[in-house]
mmCIF file of C-alpha atoms in Angstrom:
data_model
loop_
_atom_site.group_PDB
_atom_site.id
_atom_site.type_symbol
_atom_site.label_atom_id
_atom_site.label_comp_id
_atom_site.label_asym_id
_atom_site.label_seq_id
_atom_site.Cartn_x
_atom_site.Cartn_y
_atom_site.Cartn_z
ATOM 1 C CA MET A 12 0.000 0.000 0.000
ATOM 2 C CA GLU A 13 1.289 3.442 -0.862
ATOM 3 C CA PRO A 14 1.922 5.962 1.928
ATOM 4 C CA GLY A 15 -1.137 8.066 2.652
ATOM 5 C CA THR A 16 -3.629 5.567 1.202
ATOM 6 C CA GLN A 17 -6.277 3.900 3.307
ATOM 7 C CA PRO A 18 -6.937 0.163 3.255
ATOM 8 C CA LEU A 19 -10.160 -0.820 1.540
ATOM 9 C CA LYS A 20 -13.065 -1.276 3.881
ATOM 10 C CA ARG A 21 -14.632 -4.712 4.056
ATOM 11 C CA CYS A 22 -18.362 -4.715 3.508
ATOM 12 C CA GLY A 23 -18.631 -8.333 2.466
ATOM 13 C CA CYS A 24 -19.762 -7.603 -1.103
ATOM 14 C CA GLY A 25 -16.852 -9.463 -2.647
ATOM 15 C CA THR A 26 -15.602 -6.316 -4.435
ATOM 16 C CA PRO A 27 -14.997 -3.755 -1.668
ATOM 17 C CA SER A 28 -14.322 -0.145 -2.556
ATOM 18 C CA GLU A 29 -13.638 3.046 -0.646
ATOM 19 C CA LYS A 30 -17.405 3.617 -0.404
ATOM 20 C CA CYS A 31 -18.100 0.327 1.363
ATOM 21 C CA PRO A 32 -18.845 0.470 5.087
ATOM 22 C CA ASP A 33 -16.856 -1.666 7.484
ATOM 23 C CA LEU A 34 -18.475 -5.014 8.140
ATOM 24 C CA PRO A 35 -18.931 -5.622 11.864
ATOM 25 C CA ARG A 36 -16.817 -8.479 13.198
ATOM 26 C CA THR A 37 -19.210 -9.583 15.920
ATOM 27 C CA ILE A 38 -22.900 -10.039 16.540
ATOM 28 C CA ALA A 39 -24.603 -10.115 19.929
ATOM 29 C CA PRO A 40 -26.132 -13.507 20.782
ATOM 30 C CA ALA A 41 -29.641 -12.033 21.013
ATOM 31 C CA LYS A 42 -29.350 -10.597 17.472
ATOM 32 C CA VAL A 43 -28.549 -13.907 15.746
ATOM 33 C CA ASN A 44 -31.342 -15.383 13.654
ATOM 34 C CA PRO A 45 -30.367 -18.859 12.446
ATOM 35 C CA ASP A 46 -33.270 -18.706 9.975
ATOM 36 C CA THR A 47 -31.770 -15.794 8.010
ATOM 37 C CA ALA A 48 -28.032 -16.520 8.147
ATOM 38 C CA LEU A 49 -25.755 -19.443 7.468
ATOM 39 C CA VAL A 50 -24.520 -20.527 10.890
ATOM 40 C CA PHE A 51 -21.292 -22.464 11.286
ATOM 41 C CA ASP A 52 -19.965 -24.077 14.430
ATOM 42 C CA VAL A 53 -16.191 -23.583 14.252
ATOM 43 C CA ARG A 54 -15.239 -25.057 17.602
ATOM 44 C CA ARG A 55 -12.005 -26.982 17.486
ATOM 45 C CA GLU A 56 -12.491 -30.664 16.734
ATOM 46 C CA ALA A 57 -11.873 -31.763 20.344
ATOM 47 C CA ASP A 58 -14.302 -29.145 21.746
ATOM 48 C CA TYR A 59 -16.961 -30.096 19.203
ATOM 49 C CA ALA A 60 -16.532 -33.806 19.960
ATOM 50 C CA ALA A 61 -16.757 -33.202 23.725
ATOM 51 C CA SER A 62 -20.090 -31.380 23.414
ATOM 52 C CA ASN A 63 -23.476 -32.817 22.573
ATOM 53 C CA GLU A 64 -25.034 -29.435 21.705
ATOM 54 C CA ILE A 65 -25.225 -27.318 18.576
ATOM 55 C CA ILE A 66 -27.251 -24.275 17.535
ATOM 56 C CA PRO A 67 -30.220 -25.472 15.444
ATOM 57 C CA GLY A 68 -29.384 -25.391 11.747
ATOM 58 C CA ALA A 69 -25.654 -24.879 12.340
ATOM 59 C CA MET A 70 -23.105 -26.933 10.436
ATOM 60 C CA TRP A 71 -19.736 -27.819 11.935
ATOM 61 C CA LYS A 72 -16.679 -26.716 9.992
ATOM 62 C CA ASN A 73 -13.203 -27.624 11.192
ATOM 63 C CA PRO A 74 -11.368 -24.322 11.730
ATOM 64 C CA ASP A 75 -8.032 -26.053 11.266
ATOM 65 C CA LYS A 76 -9.061 -27.068 7.726
ATOM 66 C CA ILE A 77 -10.544 -23.734 6.612
ATOM 67 C CA ASP A 78 -8.660 -23.912 3.293
ATOM 68 C CA ALA A 79 -10.758 -26.963 2.358
ATOM 69 C CA TRP A 80 -14.133 -25.237 2.796
ATOM 70 C CA ILE A 81 -13.693 -21.470 2.535
ATOM 71 C CA GLY A 82 -14.062 -21.439 -1.253
ATOM 72 C CA ALA A 83 -17.533 -23.010 -1.102
ATOM 73 C CA LEU A 84 -19.082 -20.231 0.994
ATOM 74 C CA PRO A 85 -21.393 -17.776 -0.762
ATOM 75 C CA LEU A 86 -20.395 -14.112 -0.878
ATOM 76 C CA THR A 87 -24.007 -12.913 -0.939
ATOM 77 C CA LEU A 88 -25.364 -14.416 2.300
ATOM 78 C CA ASP A 89 -24.782 -13.438 5.906
ATOM 79 C CA VAL A 90 -22.556 -15.950 7.679
ATOM 80 C CA VAL A 91 -22.379 -16.275 11.458
ATOM 81 C CA VAL A 92 -19.753 -18.432 13.136
ATOM 82 C CA TYR A 93 -19.304 -19.427 16.739
ATOM 83 C CA CYS A 94 -16.822 -21.309 18.854
ATOM 84 C CA ALA A 95 -16.955 -22.257 22.515
ATOM 85 C CA ARG A 96 -16.362 -18.794 24.005
ATOM 86 C CA GLY A 97 -16.153 -16.388 21.052
ATOM 87 C CA ASP A 98 -12.434 -15.924 21.362
ATOM 88 C CA SER A 99 -9.399 -16.673 19.220
ATOM 89 C CA VAL A 100 -10.932 -19.435 17.078
ATOM 90 C CA SER A 101 -13.913 -17.356 15.923
ATOM 91 C CA ASN A 102 -11.693 -14.312 15.517
ATOM 92 C CA SER A 103 -9.231 -16.045 13.224
ATOM 93 C CA VAL A 104 -12.012 -17.669 11.170
ATOM 94 C CA VAL A 105 -13.792 -14.315 10.696
ATOM 95 C CA ASP A 106 -10.478 -12.722 9.663
ATOM 96 C CA ARG A 107 -10.044 -15.320 6.927
ATOM 97 C CA LEU A 108 -13.683 -15.223 5.795
ATOM 98 C CA GLN A 109 -13.874 -11.439 5.602
ATOM 99 C CA ALA A 110 -10.568 -11.300 3.731
ATOM 100 C CA ALA A 111 -12.129 -13.677 1.181
ATOM 101 C CA GLY A 112 -15.158 -11.397 0.780
ATOM 102 C CA VAL A 113 -17.594 -13.412 2.918
ATOM 103 C CA LYS A 114 -20.074 -11.377 4.989
ATOM 104 C CA ALA A 115 -19.045 -13.112 8.214
ATOM 105 C CA ARG A 116 -19.394 -12.225 11.887
ATOM 106 C CA TYR A 117 -18.947 -14.253 15.044
ATOM 107 C CA ILE A 118 -21.219 -14.577 18.060
ATOM 108 C CA GLU A 119 -19.831 -12.557 20.962
ATOM 109 C CA GLY A 120 -19.085 -15.046 23.737
ATOM 110 C CA GLY A 121 -19.607 -18.119 21.552
ATOM 111 C CA ILE A 122 -22.124 -20.867 22.170
ATOM 112 C CA GLU A 123 -21.898 -20.295 25.930
ATOM 113 C CA ALA A 124 -23.136 -16.694 25.559
ATOM 114 C CA TRP A 125 -25.780 -17.880 23.081
ATOM 115 C CA LYS A 126 -27.165 -20.278 25.708
ATOM 116 C CA ALA A 127 -26.924 -17.656 28.481
ATOM 117 C CA ALA A 128 -28.977 -15.273 26.305
ATOM 118 C CA GLY A 129 -31.713 -17.885 25.984
ATOM 119 C CA GLY A 130 -30.685 -19.201 22.575
ATOM 120 C CA LYS A 131 -31.837 -22.711 21.761
ATOM 121 C CA VAL A 132 -29.476 -25.604 21.311
ATOM 122 C CA VAL A 133 -30.235 -29.082 20.097
ATOM 123 C CA ALA A 134 -28.509 -32.430 20.453
ATOM 124 C CA LYS A 135 -26.188 -33.081 17.556
#
């Protein structure tokens, strides 16, 4: 990048320009609607295996193998990811997804905050 230029903002449109607003990185648990967004459980494999709960409609994606599935995600739909506590795993996945043009955010506090906010979980 040349000195004095600003990085392009990420809106999630796939072709960001200087006019695009910044895409938020997070979403509050109470604001998530699994019926209107693609929801992905990105807990590490061991954490996912140790749990018997998942947000209804969510699909598990191994965060350690993101290169294998990132290219299949649509650029036109809202994507919400969550891990156990909404920390480093979700953060790194959202970084990669947004850099690829995916309109992705992660649930603040992960699945634990989702449950604390009254969000439903189902047995996987």
